[in-house]
Amino acid sequence: MSFVNVDGSIAYTLRVCQQTLVRLYDHLEHSLQDVDHISELPRCGDTVGRLSMWDSETGAGLGRLDHGLRKSSLLREGTEELLQELSTIGDEALSLVQGVNQDGTDDGSKAHECSAATNLDDSTSSEPGSSLSLSSTDGSSPLHQKITEMHDILDCLLRQVPALQDPAPHDTRTKDDYEGAYSVDLSHLKSKYPKASEELLNRLAVANWKRRRQLMSLKAPNEEKEIAVEPALNIGNSATSEDNDSINSDTVSEAEASQYSNINSTGLQSQLTGEWTTFSGNGSTMGTAITSMSGDPPLKMPNLDQPVERVDAHRLRLPRPPKPNSMLEGKQFNCPYCSFELVEVATLATWKEHVMGDLEPYLCTYGGCLRPAKTYGIRSDWIQHEIDVHQTQKVWLCRPCDKEFASRRTFDSHMREKHSEFTRKPQLDAFAEICQKTSGKLQDRTWCPLCLQEHHNGNRLRRHLADHLEQIALFAARPARPENDDDLDLMEDSGSDGENRAESVMLDTQEDSRTQIETRKAAVRKYVGDQVDPKIKDNSQASLEATAASQGLAFSQNSNVRFPVTTIVHPPNESFYGRDQDIQKLHKSLSIPGEICVIHGVGGIGKTLTAVEYAYRYKGEYDCVFWLQADTTPGLSESYGDIAHTLGLVEGNEDQAQVVELSRHWLDSIERRWLLIFDNVEDWDHVVQYLPQDFHHSHGSVIVTTQISSFATRVNHNLLLETFGEEDGSCMLLQYLDRRDPRSDERAVAQEISGLVGGLPVALSHVAGLAAYSECTLSELLEIFKQRRRHTGAATTEDDDLPASFRQASYSYDETLAMVWNVTLRELSGDARDLIYILAYLNCEAIPESMLCDVHTESFLEFLDCREMIRQRMKRSLVKRRLIQEKKGEGELCLSLHRSLQRSIRETAAKDETILQKVFNQALILVRKAFPASSPIQVPDPSSWRGHQRLLPHVMSLQSAFVEAKSAIRGSKKFAGLLSDAGVNQWACGFTRDGLLLLTTAERVLDSVHTDMSNLMRADIHSFIALMHDNTGISTRAESLRRREVALDIRKKHTESLPHQASQVEETLLYNSWLDYAISLLQYNRYQEVEPILEKCLEKYREWGSPDEIPYEYAKYGHKMGLIRMYQGRYEEALVLCKQGVQHMEKTGNDSLMLRFKFDLACIYLQKGDIEQSLAVHKQVLSQRIPVCGKVNENTLQSYYAIGALEEIRGNFAEAEKHFWHALDRRRAAFWSIEAVARTQYHLAVVLRAQAKDLERATKNYDEAKATLARYLPLDCPDKLKDVKDEAVLFDHMLTVYGARFTGKGLLEIMR
């Protein structure tokens, strides 16, 4: 979202200031013959840098500060005056440099009193008498005084950054002003939420009254609108049309309604009707108790003995933007809520984000809050406040006694009893502050404080409650709604299927909603295709619709997305030269949808720039252009997920695999032209895995850029980029230097330089950057490069200055780049060189500037401290030299550098181990600070996954650097911890390969620093590596058991060594290890040993809480005990237990794990002998796995196999063959184990032979499967299987117990 900068705004004044200061700096640079100018140039540059930093910290240049200060007039006025004063002084300084005194005298030393600074300080600071008045009696030059004045103003601006980032509204109204005035809002809220607490309802009503008054104050002064009284809403529990159309006159009295008589906010008259559609379900009954935070009184405890009444079903809708942007075309318009002129409103998500920022609907819903009136415009800020202040339990730790206390009172008592020397109150207060910390456990409530609906999933409860707050805010700012107006759908799923939804903003009228539901059904049918059996389609349709709706599938079928849309992060390159024929060839290759073109060539040849140029040059031919950073799995997953977020398919932090699958489905189904650009592909499987399933029949085209030439043979079209010839290379160099009409001798030198660097575009770009920044002539640069060649031995003789012979005889790609960058890097300042060395050890495609610039206490990172103004100069010198580029990431500025430069810097650093270690440690500290630690109790947190994905490429870069350096880089526990946290995150997101790579490297790092084998971090690593091996089968079975035995041993010894009783976190980790160990025992069919372990875990779970309080633990118990009962032949008990496991897992919101449990439920039905019921459940699981896990996922492929195996048992060989082929065709794009592939190949061969078809292929598959069996079966072949002749049984034994092994009959009877 961007704001239009108008004259008189802070953004406009800032731009004028920046232009003035840049002109001043340029004049000083070109007038260095004056001694004063030489000394003032660095100070002026510092001024420019500090102003840029202030801009980036406040968002002033983008108009965000104007918008943020709309409620803080004093801050806004003071800031504007400061900037105006800064601009005036800058003009006067510029006049001095130009030799023209503004007042016509030669003095030029008039001092300026910074009254604006005084005003601003007076309004926001408690320091009296602050002033910026300056003295001119120090004998310094007039120019020096002017720059000093500017420094003082910037000091003031920078001091106010915290206040500008979180401005307090200057609300001069007292409680008496609004006492009773908010009665209409209060009456409305009481009728909607009769069970909510009085305190919360009053807080919300006051906030709504203030919200309405604020909207009125922001209207244009000359607007006069007709005043209307809001009709009240009948808020009964019935949903009949008669009730919907009626107005309850008892709800709002005439006196109360008169409170609205002054409403005149650009037509923002709240208008509520009863015609809106309801998506609410039936009411639910609260059945569990809740606990409140210690020290925070609950607003209201629900009566758990009574059913919760159904909340009001009437819905408020967010209107579309006003004309001319009513259809989200991205045109400029004035927002009716804040009166700011906006641009770039092209998606539903963008518009909602802005409106919610205006209304600030979120506020704290806990009692006893110190800031109860604070409203939030960003949902995540509100959630963070409630988590930090009210849900995170504070404890006090006495370190000498190693004992925690849950309250300050008990801590003080302990100190007086055990440490009597510290009993004075000042001492106690000091120790309490030092010893206070947060516990690792959140105390989430399980009920909505407004409607008292029960939610055991914290994220769903927050979405549900946020939806309530948004509806309440819209009551205060509802625009008058013309008939048949299209409003926007902001609905989010508030709970699982069958639960009540909280109020959410609807899409269309009642008639349109029926159409939308039909569209949603069609989307589900198209998405699932023929994979759902007709017999169970009707039974599962409701859950399928809910799944598709919760993932936004309907958005792909409606008009909320406005085209064109793009996720290209690279700006257009105004200096792009040549490649016209290449781009025309590329365009011809992609003119027919469904085609892929591979652009390949050496690094630095311009592959990425060519793809970017093509995308911008032919953007009119595509409705969507999406950029995918394909060099790492996390980067590719993140950029693919950006498609869904850009299209408004999802909001927040959904499961990454689901987001990716949504994007792939959308590309498959959309009837518009789209272009995917996979940049810098290093693994062709990445393209296969992320390509839409039906790509060749879609409306899309794909560009792949890569240095691997063999990829070109995999597609119909490819484009090999060559280096430039001397003529084209010289033209490119001169164009970079903006030499439109060069002299003939200059052109000749440019040609010689082009030949010297081999016509390589990246080298020419850096030569141009060096020339522009150093102001060297091309002839001087040529001589420098020749000397460098002779110094490195690249030239054969002293007279070898001929470019042609160099290119023909001695041109070396690596030597050329090394020569150019060696010269360029030598010219850098020490800090700038340190910075670019750090960047080279991060992922060079997108490095968030915010990750670099923080308050660093480490001495070797002080030069990056955000308080140091030199940072801007460092970055500027690197950008002007074309060594790094600035580009816009998701909401923040990112830096990037070329991969060839990254490689060259790493090779240079590797020559000096001291420098190598220092730079690696610097990069490690930066990434570790930004990357959050994993859950202390090993519970995945989907809300953090999207943020993790943006940082994972940098972790992967450090991992690859460590591995490539072999023993040259010393590891550390900090590095191992970072790798472990990242590996766990990758496992949680479903990226098993990368997770294993990171965790095994973490283990290697711990070994390298000789970490104790009983280290707790080792236990975590062992546990998660074993967990990932569970999906493999017999090949990793022994390794998994070994690791779990080690992890359990570490946990037991740690717990036994504690001088106090283990905390719940420590107990949780111990019992997780016991359960993990039981899993491995079950892999070996040792079910008799597993049952007592499960009973021991259940006993502990009962101590921790009820199934409603800790459903995750009870779900694991039910699922695994169900399998034990299956082994024992007690099938009815097994079914009951496994169903309970499925139900408990549903409460956690972990759909993927719930479906794995459901898969095993189908297997129990099969072992019981109910083949038809087993098949029905398996088909239901498949239909749900496709939207949850994706079509190309190991779990989905396992479901295809299971259905095929059952069809084979039933004798339906053609149907079985279809499912087996479906699984095998997609195995390369999924992380499907070799054991699973071999079993599928075996059964495919069986059904092909049964049909007497394709016998050659059947034989090939059978032979490959048998070879795998012969290779792996000896790893675990118990005595009971040594004489078994049924090969199907042996193949089943190779698979894992959970979700794979018991899809056939025969094995269980043998192993029992």
Tab-separated table of C-alpha atoms in Angstrom, residues 20-193:
chain	number	residue	atom	x	y	z
A	20	THR	CA	18.179	20.102	-1.287
A	21	LEU	CA	20.753	18.138	0.708
A	22	VAL	CA	21.714	15.986	-2.272
A	23	ARG	CA	22.243	19.109	-4.376
A	24	LEU	CA	24.351	20.571	-1.581
A	25	TYR	CA	26.464	17.419	-1.400
A	26	ASP	CA	26.931	17.343	-5.192
A	27	HIS	CA	28.045	20.991	-5.226
A	28	LEU	CA	30.549	20.307	-2.447
A	29	GLU	CA	31.894	17.291	-4.333
A	30	HIS	CA	32.553	19.393	-7.437
A	31	SER	CA	34.107	22.349	-5.637
A	32	LEU	CA	36.863	20.690	-3.637
A	33	GLN	CA	39.314	23.466	-4.473
A	34	ASP	CA	37.894	25.300	-1.463
A	35	VAL	CA	39.462	24.037	1.770
A	36	ASP	CA	36.246	24.640	3.724
A	37	HIS	CA	34.334	22.551	1.226
A	38	ILE	CA	36.757	19.648	1.632
A	39	SER	CA	36.271	19.582	5.395
A	40	GLU	CA	32.495	19.989	5.182
A	41	LEU	CA	31.898	17.300	2.528
A	42	PRO	CA	31.950	14.352	5.004
A	43	ARG	CA	29.691	16.232	7.415
A	44	CYS	CA	27.237	16.945	4.619
A	45	GLY	CA	27.316	13.288	3.560
A	46	ASP	CA	26.625	12.328	7.140
A	47	THR	CA	23.618	14.668	7.137
A	48	VAL	CA	22.243	13.018	4.004
A	49	GLY	CA	22.762	9.571	5.515
A	50	ARG	CA	21.124	10.454	8.815
A	51	LEU	CA	18.092	11.898	7.065
A	52	SER	CA	17.800	8.741	4.951
A	53	MET	CA	18.007	6.643	8.090
A	54	TRP	CA	15.280	8.723	9.745
A	55	ASP	CA	13.177	8.192	6.625
A	56	SER	CA	13.650	4.423	6.684
A	57	GLU	CA	12.930	4.219	10.428
A	58	THR	CA	9.690	6.202	10.215
A	59	GLY	CA	8.429	5.443	6.687
A	60	ALA	CA	7.993	9.177	6.121
A	61	GLY	CA	8.962	9.117	2.443
A	62	LEU	CA	6.256	6.561	1.668
A	63	GLY	CA	3.573	8.648	3.356
A	64	ARG	CA	3.283	6.238	6.278
A	65	LEU	CA	4.262	8.842	8.846
A	66	ASP	CA	1.551	11.238	7.661
A	67	HIS	CA	-0.909	8.404	8.006
A	68	GLY	CA	0.459	7.280	11.384
A	69	LEU	CA	0.260	10.789	12.855
A	70	ARG	CA	-3.303	11.444	11.778
A	71	LYS	CA	-4.356	11.275	15.454
A	72	SER	CA	-1.339	13.179	16.774
A	73	SER	CA	-1.571	16.710	15.492
A	74	LEU	CA	1.123	18.162	17.773
A	75	LEU	CA	3.680	15.577	16.712
A	76	ARG	CA	2.746	16.047	13.074
A	77	GLU	CA	2.996	19.831	13.212
A	78	GLY	CA	6.296	19.738	15.096
A	79	THR	CA	7.795	17.277	12.621
A	80	GLU	CA	6.664	19.360	9.651
A	81	GLU	CA	8.215	22.503	11.163
A	82	LEU	CA	11.488	20.717	11.789
A	83	LEU	CA	11.664	19.487	8.204
A	84	GLN	CA	10.765	22.908	6.840
A	85	GLU	CA	13.481	24.470	8.983
A	86	LEU	CA	15.928	21.832	7.745
A	87	SER	CA	14.997	22.606	4.146
A	88	THR	CA	15.423	26.355	4.699
A	89	ILE	CA	18.867	25.950	6.259
A	90	GLY	CA	19.828	23.574	3.463
A	91	ASP	CA	18.853	26.199	0.880
A	92	GLU	CA	20.938	28.806	2.695
A	93	ALA	CA	23.935	26.456	2.855
A	94	LEU	CA	23.529	25.738	-0.857
A	95	SER	CA	23.488	29.490	-1.534
A	96	LEU	CA	26.727	29.851	0.421
A	97	VAL	CA	28.391	27.113	-1.619
A	98	GLN	CA	27.212	28.759	-4.827
A	99	GLY	CA	28.594	32.120	-3.600
A	100	VAL	CA	25.207	33.789	-3.293
A	101	ASN	CA	24.163	34.947	0.152
A	102	GLN	CA	20.454	34.702	0.622
A	103	ASP	CA	20.128	38.101	2.292
A	104	GLY	CA	22.535	39.838	-0.065
A	105	THR	CA	25.376	40.286	2.450
A	106	ASP	CA	28.736	38.584	2.657
A	107	ASP	CA	28.103	37.439	6.155
A	108	GLY	CA	25.953	34.432	5.713
A	109	SER	CA	26.253	33.544	9.336
A	110	LYS	CA	22.760	34.257	10.554
A	111	ALA	CA	21.791	31.660	13.126
A	112	HIS	CA	18.415	30.064	13.138
A	113	GLU	CA	16.433	29.335	16.204
A	114	CYS	CA	14.870	25.920	15.721
A	115	SER	CA	11.526	26.796	17.161
A	116	ALA	CA	10.014	23.766	15.541
A	117	ALA	CA	12.381	21.570	17.484
A	118	THR	CA	11.354	23.307	20.662
A	119	ASN	CA	7.686	22.788	19.869
A	120	LEU	CA	8.206	19.148	19.102
A	121	ASP	CA	10.279	18.485	22.179
A	122	ASP	CA	7.781	20.339	24.363
A	123	SER	CA	4.961	18.168	23.033
A	124	THR	CA	6.675	14.813	23.334
A	125	SER	CA	9.532	15.076	25.817
A	126	SER	CA	9.613	15.568	29.530
A	127	GLU	CA	12.817	17.595	29.348
A	128	PRO	CA	12.014	21.260	29.990
A	129	GLY	CA	13.614	24.073	28.141
A	130	SER	CA	14.866	22.038	25.200
A	131	SER	CA	16.028	24.317	22.420
A	132	LEU	CA	18.113	24.237	19.312
A	133	SER	CA	19.288	27.862	19.398
A	134	LEU	CA	22.787	28.104	18.072
A	135	SER	CA	25.715	30.322	18.769
A	136	SER	CA	27.698	31.896	15.967
A	137	THR	CA	30.500	33.209	18.159
A	138	ASP	CA	32.806	30.225	17.825
A	139	GLY	CA	34.689	31.600	14.851
A	140	SER	CA	33.679	28.780	12.497
A	141	SER	CA	32.752	29.382	8.869
A	142	PRO	CA	29.152	30.172	7.901
A	143	LEU	CA	28.887	26.868	6.002
A	144	HIS	CA	30.118	24.952	9.051
A	145	GLN	CA	27.469	26.658	11.181
A	146	LYS	CA	24.709	25.817	8.719
A	147	ILE	CA	25.645	22.145	8.642
A	148	THR	CA	25.905	22.143	12.441
A	149	GLU	CA	22.372	23.538	12.605
A	150	MET	CA	21.190	20.776	10.304
A	151	HIS	CA	22.921	18.202	12.520
A	152	ASP	CA	21.108	19.580	15.550
A	153	ILE	CA	17.748	19.368	13.815
A	154	LEU	CA	18.479	15.784	12.772
A	155	ASP	CA	19.468	14.982	16.351
A	156	CYS	CA	16.052	16.152	17.412
A	157	LEU	CA	14.295	14.172	14.657
A	158	LEU	CA	16.179	11.003	15.540
A	159	ARG	CA	15.400	11.397	19.235
A	160	GLN	CA	11.731	11.438	18.354
A	161	VAL	CA	11.804	8.211	16.309
A	162	PRO	CA	10.328	6.043	19.121
A	163	ALA	CA	7.495	8.541	19.598
A	164	LEU	CA	6.898	8.694	15.836
A	165	GLN	CA	6.845	4.911	15.514
A	166	ASP	CA	4.229	4.533	18.255
A	167	PRO	CA	2.545	7.952	18.536
A	168	ALA	CA	0.138	8.590	21.353
A	169	PRO	CA	-3.156	10.148	20.169
A	170	HIS	CA	-3.607	13.640	21.558
A	171	ASP	CA	-7.110	12.923	22.791
A	172	THR	CA	-8.045	15.859	25.006
A	173	ARG	CA	-11.453	14.436	25.861
A	174	THR	CA	-11.927	13.382	29.465
A	175	LYS	CA	-14.110	10.599	30.717
A	176	ASP	CA	-16.875	13.121	31.328
A	177	ASP	CA	-16.885	13.945	27.601
A	178	TYR	CA	-17.888	10.465	26.542
A	179	GLU	CA	-19.673	9.252	29.693
A	180	GLY	CA	-23.053	8.177	28.338
A	181	ALA	CA	-22.248	9.309	24.800
A	182	TYR	CA	-21.305	5.774	23.824
A	183	SER	CA	-24.599	4.284	25.023
A	184	VAL	CA	-25.701	3.321	21.513
A	185	ASP	CA	-22.539	1.308	21.004
A	186	LEU	CA	-22.847	-0.218	24.465
A	187	SER	CA	-26.479	-1.191	23.884
A	188	HIS	CA	-25.557	-2.716	20.542
A	189	LEU	CA	-22.715	-4.740	22.067
A	190	LYS	CA	-24.784	-5.929	25.025
A	191	SER	CA	-27.474	-7.265	22.738
A	192	LYS	CA	-24.899	-9.040	20.565
A	193	TYR	CA	-22.748	-10.418	23.383
